[in-house]
Amino acid sequence: QLQLVESGGGLVQPGGSLRLSCAASGVTLDQYVIGWFRQAPGQEREAISCISTRDGYTYYTNAVKGRFTISSDNLKSTVYLEMNSLKPEDSANYYCAVEPQRPHQSSLAMCLSLVTFDSWGQGTQVTVSS
């Protein structure tokens, strides 16, 4: 069973930075799509970023584009989310999700359906506050 563990969250001041990690156990992240999503209290789950380890495709929502950067280290089976210029509205529990990418599946289509992925992590809390 694939397991994901998120880490790197914490309390940061507005304008600060954090790097989140999503570590996968029992699998090498080869030809997978891995995404990050977040959920704040009272709000719906929001997919924010995605990467394909097959072709390097990356995706960002407008809310984080230009501020967040997703990357992968396949040898470490870890995906990172570098979060810069953090805003209070970025405060949420951040989750990662992963799913194998089949040859016929486009990276964009999978990233747009990130919330349907079967394997989720437990989340790491990010709080942006002065």
mmCIF file with all atom_site columns, C-alpha atoms in Angstrom:
data_model
loop_
_atom_site.group_PDB
_atom_site.id
_atom_site.type_symbol
_atom_site.label_atom_id
_atom_site.label_alt_id
_atom_site.label_comp_id
_atom_site.label_asym_id
_atom_site.label_entity_id
_atom_site.label_seq_id
_atom_site.pdbx_PDB_ins_code
_atom_site.Cartn_x
_atom_site.Cartn_y
_atom_site.Cartn_z
_atom_site.occupancy
_atom_site.B_iso_or_equiv
_atom_site.pdbx_formal_charge
_atom_site.auth_seq_id
_atom_site.auth_comp_id
_atom_site.auth_asym_id
_atom_site.auth_atom_id
_atom_site.pdbx_PDB_model_num
ATOM 1   C CA . GLN A 1 1   ? 0.000   0.000  0.000   1.00 0.00 ? 1   GLN A CA 1
ATOM 2   C CA . LEU A 1 2   ? 1.393   3.344  -1.035  1.00 0.00 ? 2   LEU A CA 1
ATOM 3   C CA . GLN A 1 3   ? 1.791   5.757  1.860   1.00 0.00 ? 3   GLN A CA 1
ATOM 4   C CA . LEU A 1 4   ? 2.488   9.462  1.756   1.00 0.00 ? 4   LEU A CA 1
ATOM 5   C CA . VAL A 1 5   ? 3.835   11.619 4.558   1.00 0.00 ? 5   VAL A CA 1
ATOM 6   C CA . GLU A 1 6   ? 3.763   15.393 4.377   1.00 0.00 ? 6   GLU A CA 1
ATOM 7   C CA . SER A 1 7   ? 6.104   17.551 6.397   1.00 0.00 ? 7   SER A CA 1
ATOM 8   C CA . GLY A 1 8   ? 7.484   21.057 6.533   1.00 0.00 ? 8   GLY A CA 1
ATOM 9   C CA . GLY A 1 9   ? 4.457   22.962 7.672   1.00 0.00 ? 9   GLY A CA 1
ATOM 10  C CA . GLY A 1 10  ? 4.434   25.411 10.495  1.00 0.00 ? 10  GLY A CA 1
ATOM 11  C CA . LEU A 1 11  ? 3.852   28.980 11.489  1.00 0.00 ? 11  LEU A CA 1
ATOM 12  C CA . VAL A 1 12  ? 5.300   31.655 9.248   1.00 0.00 ? 12  VAL A CA 1
ATOM 13  C CA . GLN A 1 13  ? 4.873   35.393 8.939   1.00 0.00 ? 13  GLN A CA 1
ATOM 14  C CA . PRO A 1 14  ? 3.253   36.935 5.881   1.00 0.00 ? 14  PRO A CA 1
ATOM 15  C CA . GLY A 1 15  ? 5.800   37.221 3.113   1.00 0.00 ? 15  GLY A CA 1
ATOM 16  C CA . GLY A 1 16  ? 7.776   34.312 4.458   1.00 0.00 ? 16  GLY A CA 1
ATOM 17  C CA . SER A 1 17  ? 8.585   30.969 2.909   1.00 0.00 ? 17  SER A CA 1
ATOM 18  C CA . LEU A 1 18  ? 8.177   27.296 3.644   1.00 0.00 ? 18  LEU A CA 1
ATOM 19  C CA . ARG A 1 19  ? 9.143   24.150 1.823   1.00 0.00 ? 19  ARG A CA 1
ATOM 20  C CA . LEU A 1 20  ? 6.752   21.266 2.126   1.00 0.00 ? 20  LEU A CA 1
ATOM 21  C CA . SER A 1 21  ? 7.801   17.694 1.474   1.00 0.00 ? 21  SER A CA 1
ATOM 22  C CA . CYS A 1 22  ? 5.733   14.731 0.391   1.00 0.00 ? 22  CYS A CA 1
ATOM 23  C CA . ALA A 1 23  ? 7.575   11.477 0.927   1.00 0.00 ? 23  ALA A CA 1
ATOM 24  C CA . ALA A 1 24  ? 6.280   8.277  -0.605  1.00 0.00 ? 24  ALA A CA 1
ATOM 25  C CA . SER A 1 25  ? 7.045   4.917  0.947   1.00 0.00 ? 25  SER A CA 1
ATOM 26  C CA . GLY A 1 26  ? 7.172   1.598  -0.808  1.00 0.00 ? 26  GLY A CA 1
ATOM 27  C CA . VAL A 1 27  ? 7.414   3.030  -4.283  1.00 0.00 ? 27  VAL A CA 1
ATOM 28  C CA . THR A 1 28  ? 9.725   4.904  -6.572  1.00 0.00 ? 28  THR A CA 1
ATOM 29  C CA . LEU A 1 29  ? 7.968   7.910  -8.068  1.00 0.00 ? 29  LEU A CA 1
ATOM 30  C CA . ASP A 1 30  ? 8.499   6.942  -11.658 1.00 0.00 ? 30  ASP A CA 1
ATOM 31  C CA . GLN A 1 31  ? 5.721   7.862  -14.083 1.00 0.00 ? 31  GLN A CA 1
ATOM 32  C CA . TYR A 1 32  ? 3.424   9.227  -11.440 1.00 0.00 ? 32  TYR A CA 1
ATOM 33  C CA . VAL A 1 33  ? 1.441   12.374 -11.107 1.00 0.00 ? 33  VAL A CA 1
ATOM 34  C CA . ILE A 1 34  ? 1.796   13.986 -7.702  1.00 0.00 ? 34  ILE A CA 1
ATOM 35  C CA . GLY A 1 35  ? -0.202  16.937 -6.565  1.00 0.00 ? 35  GLY A CA 1
ATOM 36  C CA . TRP A 1 36  ? -0.672  19.257 -3.661  1.00 0.00 ? 36  TRP A CA 1
ATOM 37  C CA . PHE A 1 37  ? -3.993  20.406 -2.386  1.00 0.00 ? 37  PHE A CA 1
ATOM 38  C CA . ARG A 1 38  ? -5.129  22.290 0.647   1.00 0.00 ? 38  ARG A CA 1
ATOM 39  C CA . GLN A 1 39  ? -8.176  22.742 2.771   1.00 0.00 ? 39  GLN A CA 1
ATOM 40  C CA . ALA A 1 40  ? -8.900  25.516 5.201   1.00 0.00 ? 40  ALA A CA 1
ATOM 41  C CA . PRO A 1 41  ? -11.659 25.360 7.811   1.00 0.00 ? 41  PRO A CA 1
ATOM 42  C CA . GLY A 1 42  ? -15.025 25.985 6.234   1.00 0.00 ? 42  GLY A CA 1
ATOM 43  C CA . GLN A 1 43  ? -13.632 25.848 2.716   1.00 0.00 ? 43  GLN A CA 1
ATOM 44  C CA . GLU A 1 44  ? -13.682 23.208 0.044   1.00 0.00 ? 44  GLU A CA 1
ATOM 45  C CA . ARG A 1 45  ? -10.652 21.183 -0.912  1.00 0.00 ? 45  ARG A CA 1
ATOM 46  C CA . GLU A 1 46  ? -8.498  23.108 -3.348  1.00 0.00 ? 46  GLU A CA 1
ATOM 47  C CA . ALA A 1 47  ? -5.955  21.585 -5.704  1.00 0.00 ? 47  ALA A CA 1
ATOM 48  C CA . ILE A 1 48  ? -3.076  24.009 -6.094  1.00 0.00 ? 48  ILE A CA 1
ATOM 49  C CA . SER A 1 49  ? -0.180  22.327 -7.882  1.00 0.00 ? 49  SER A CA 1
ATOM 50  C CA . CYS A 1 50  ? 0.766   19.170 -9.719  1.00 0.00 ? 50  CYS A CA 1
ATOM 51  C CA . ILE A 1 51  ? 3.749   17.537 -11.350 1.00 0.00 ? 51  ILE A CA 1
ATOM 52  C CA . SER A 1 52  ? 4.241   14.588 -13.655 1.00 0.00 ? 52  SER A CA 1
ATOM 53  C CA . THR A 1 53  ? 7.412   12.606 -13.070 1.00 0.00 ? 53  THR A CA 1
ATOM 54  C CA . ARG A 1 54  ? 6.955   11.114 -16.529 1.00 0.00 ? 54  ARG A CA 1
ATOM 55  C CA . ASP A 1 55  ? 7.393   14.281 -18.541 1.00 0.00 ? 55  ASP A CA 1
ATOM 56  C CA . GLY A 1 56  ? 8.109   17.017 -16.013 1.00 0.00 ? 56  GLY A CA 1
ATOM 57  C CA . TYR A 1 57  ? 4.844   18.812 -16.634 1.00 0.00 ? 57  TYR A CA 1
ATOM 58  C CA . THR A 1 58  ? 3.893   21.206 -13.868 1.00 0.00 ? 58  THR A CA 1
ATOM 59  C CA . TYR A 1 59  ? 0.620   22.872 -13.104 1.00 0.00 ? 59  TYR A CA 1
ATOM 60  C CA . TYR A 1 60  ? -0.350  25.720 -10.803 1.00 0.00 ? 60  TYR A CA 1
ATOM 61  C CA . THR A 1 61  ? -3.606  27.362 -10.003 1.00 0.00 ? 61  THR A CA 1
ATOM 62  C CA . ASN A 1 62  ? -3.845  31.113 -10.278 1.00 0.00 ? 62  ASN A CA 1
ATOM 63  C CA . ALA A 1 63  ? -3.916  31.401 -6.506  1.00 0.00 ? 63  ALA A CA 1
ATOM 64  C CA . VAL A 1 64  ? -0.337  30.164 -6.195  1.00 0.00 ? 64  VAL A CA 1
ATOM 65  C CA . LYS A 1 65  ? 1.176   30.713 -9.629  1.00 0.00 ? 65  LYS A CA 1
ATOM 66  C CA . GLY A 1 66  ? 4.373   32.721 -9.421  1.00 0.00 ? 66  GLY A CA 1
ATOM 67  C CA . ARG A 1 67  ? 4.715   32.128 -5.685  1.00 0.00 ? 67  ARG A CA 1
ATOM 68  C CA . PHE A 1 68  ? 4.860   28.341 -5.320  1.00 0.00 ? 68  PHE A CA 1
ATOM 69  C CA . THR A 1 69  ? 7.155   25.905 -7.090  1.00 0.00 ? 69  THR A CA 1
ATOM 70  C CA . ILE A 1 70  ? 6.658   22.159 -7.258  1.00 0.00 ? 70  ILE A CA 1
ATOM 71  C CA . SER A 1 71  ? 9.536   19.781 -7.865  1.00 0.00 ? 71  SER A CA 1
ATOM 72  C CA . SER A 1 72  ? 10.339  16.110 -7.515  1.00 0.00 ? 72  SER A CA 1
ATOM 73  C CA . ASP A 1 73  ? 13.282  13.994 -6.481  1.00 0.00 ? 73  ASP A CA 1
ATOM 74  C CA . ASN A 1 74  ? 12.493  10.582 -7.847  1.00 0.00 ? 74  ASN A CA 1
ATOM 75  C CA . LEU A 1 75  ? 15.471  8.892  -6.203  1.00 0.00 ? 75  LEU A CA 1
ATOM 76  C CA . LYS A 1 76  ? 14.203  10.042 -2.821  1.00 0.00 ? 76  LYS A CA 1
ATOM 77  C CA . SER A 1 77  ? 10.584  9.381  -3.766  1.00 0.00 ? 77  SER A CA 1
ATOM 78  C CA . THR A 1 78  ? 9.799   12.878 -2.589  1.00 0.00 ? 78  THR A CA 1
ATOM 79  C CA . VAL A 1 79  ? 7.947   15.830 -4.028  1.00 0.00 ? 79  VAL A CA 1
ATOM 80  C CA . TYR A 1 80  ? 8.470   19.333 -2.741  1.00 0.00 ? 80  TYR A CA 1
ATOM 81  C CA . LEU A 1 81  ? 6.410   22.462 -2.708  1.00 0.00 ? 81  LEU A CA 1
ATOM 82  C CA . GLU A 1 82  ? 8.403   25.640 -2.250  1.00 0.00 ? 82  GLU A CA 1
ATOM 83  C CA . MET A 1 83  ? 6.062   28.290 -0.942  1.00 0.00 ? 83  MET A CA 1
ATOM 84  C CA . ASN A 1 84  ? 7.164   31.905 -1.179  1.00 0.00 ? 84  ASN A CA 1
ATOM 85  C CA . SER A 1 85  ? 5.497   35.231 -0.483  1.00 0.00 ? 85  SER A CA 1
ATOM 86  C CA . LEU A 1 86  ? 3.035   33.514 1.778   1.00 0.00 ? 86  LEU A CA 1
ATOM 87  C CA . LYS A 1 87  ? -0.233  35.222 2.559   1.00 0.00 ? 87  LYS A CA 1
ATOM 88  C CA . PRO A 1 88  ? -2.675  34.686 5.407   1.00 0.00 ? 88  PRO A CA 1
ATOM 89  C CA . GLU A 1 89  ? -5.126  33.203 2.921   1.00 0.00 ? 89  GLU A CA 1
ATOM 90  C CA . ASP A 1 90  ? -2.594  30.439 2.255   1.00 0.00 ? 90  ASP A CA 1
ATOM 91  C CA . SER A 1 91  ? -3.224  29.088 5.744   1.00 0.00 ? 91  SER A CA 1
ATOM 92  C CA . ALA A 1 92  ? -4.589  25.570 5.428   1.00 0.00 ? 92  ALA A CA 1
ATOM 93  C CA . ASN A 1 93  ? -3.866  21.932 5.914   1.00 0.00 ? 93  ASN A CA 1
ATOM 94  C CA . TYR A 1 94  ? -1.763  20.889 2.940   1.00 0.00 ? 94  TYR A CA 1
ATOM 95  C CA . TYR A 1 95  ? -2.040  17.411 1.490   1.00 0.00 ? 95  TYR A CA 1
ATOM 96  C CA . CYS A 1 96  ? -0.258  15.565 -1.241  1.00 0.00 ? 96  CYS A CA 1
ATOM 97  C CA . ALA A 1 97  ? -1.761  12.943 -3.494  1.00 0.00 ? 97  ALA A CA 1
ATOM 98  C CA . VAL A 1 98  ? -0.256  10.540 -5.982  1.00 0.00 ? 98  VAL A CA 1
ATOM 99  C CA . GLU A 1 99  ? -1.466  8.299  -8.760  1.00 0.00 ? 99  GLU A CA 1
ATOM 100 C CA . PRO A 1 100 ? 0.299   6.250  -11.435 1.00 0.00 ? 100 PRO A CA 1
ATOM 101 C CA . GLN A 1 101 ? 0.234   7.831  -14.853 1.00 0.00 ? 101 GLN A CA 1
ATOM 102 C CA . ARG A 1 102 ? -0.666  5.521  -17.706 1.00 0.00 ? 102 ARG A CA 1
ATOM 103 C CA . PRO A 1 103 ? 0.689   6.136  -21.204 1.00 0.00 ? 103 PRO A CA 1
ATOM 104 C CA . HIS A 1 104 ? -2.655  7.345  -22.509 1.00 0.00 ? 104 HIS A CA 1
ATOM 105 C CA . GLN A 1 105 ? -3.240  9.800  -19.674 1.00 0.00 ? 105 GLN A CA 1
ATOM 106 C CA . SER A 1 106 ? -2.290  13.405 -20.217 1.00 0.00 ? 106 SER A CA 1
ATOM 107 C CA . SER A 1 107 ? -0.575  15.260 -17.414 1.00 0.00 ? 107 SER A CA 1
ATOM 108 C CA . LEU A 1 108 ? -2.967  18.193 -17.616 1.00 0.00 ? 108 LEU A CA 1
ATOM 109 C CA . ALA A 1 109 ? -6.037  15.996 -17.409 1.00 0.00 ? 109 ALA A CA 1
ATOM 110 C CA . MET A 1 110 ? -4.681  14.200 -14.378 1.00 0.00 ? 110 MET A CA 1
ATOM 111 C CA . CYS A 1 111 ? -3.716  17.422 -12.645 1.00 0.00 ? 111 CYS A CA 1
ATOM 112 C CA . LEU A 1 112 ? -7.203  18.782 -13.169 1.00 0.00 ? 112 LEU A CA 1
ATOM 113 C CA . SER A 1 113 ? -8.621  15.679 -11.499 1.00 0.00 ? 113 SER A CA 1
ATOM 114 C CA . LEU A 1 114 ? -6.179  15.676 -8.593  1.00 0.00 ? 114 LEU A CA 1
ATOM 115 C CA . VAL A 1 115 ? -8.873  15.433 -5.937  1.00 0.00 ? 115 VAL A CA 1
ATOM 116 C CA . THR A 1 116 ? -9.936  12.058 -7.337  1.00 0.00 ? 116 THR A CA 1
ATOM 117 C CA . PHE A 1 117 ? -6.576  10.423 -6.656  1.00 0.00 ? 117 PHE A CA 1
ATOM 118 C CA . ASP A 1 118 ? -6.738  7.330  -4.477  1.00 0.00 ? 118 ASP A CA 1
ATOM 119 C CA . SER A 1 119 ? -3.628  7.886  -2.354  1.00 0.00 ? 119 SER A CA 1
ATOM 120 C CA . TRP A 1 120 ? -3.541  10.849 -0.007  1.00 0.00 ? 120 TRP A CA 1
ATOM 121 C CA . GLY A 1 121 ? -1.234  11.884 2.762   1.00 0.00 ? 121 GLY A CA 1
ATOM 122 C CA . GLN A 1 122 ? -2.324  12.970 6.213   1.00 0.00 ? 122 GLN A CA 1
ATOM 123 C CA . GLY A 1 123 ? -1.479  16.609 5.731   1.00 0.00 ? 123 GLY A CA 1
ATOM 124 C CA . THR A 1 124 ? 0.742   19.244 7.246   1.00 0.00 ? 124 THR A CA 1
ATOM 125 C CA . GLN A 1 125 ? -0.583  22.459 8.712   1.00 0.00 ? 125 GLN A CA 1
ATOM 126 C CA . VAL A 1 126 ? 0.528   25.797 7.347   1.00 0.00 ? 126 VAL A CA 1
ATOM 127 C CA . THR A 1 127 ? -0.366  28.915 9.269   1.00 0.00 ? 127 THR A CA 1
ATOM 128 C CA . VAL A 1 128 ? 0.539   32.339 7.925   1.00 0.00 ? 128 VAL A CA 1
ATOM 129 C CA . SER A 1 129 ? 0.104   34.988 10.572  1.00 0.00 ? 129 SER A CA 1
ATOM 130 C CA . SER A 1 130 ? 1.917   37.945 12.000  1.00 0.00 ? 130 SER A CA 1
#
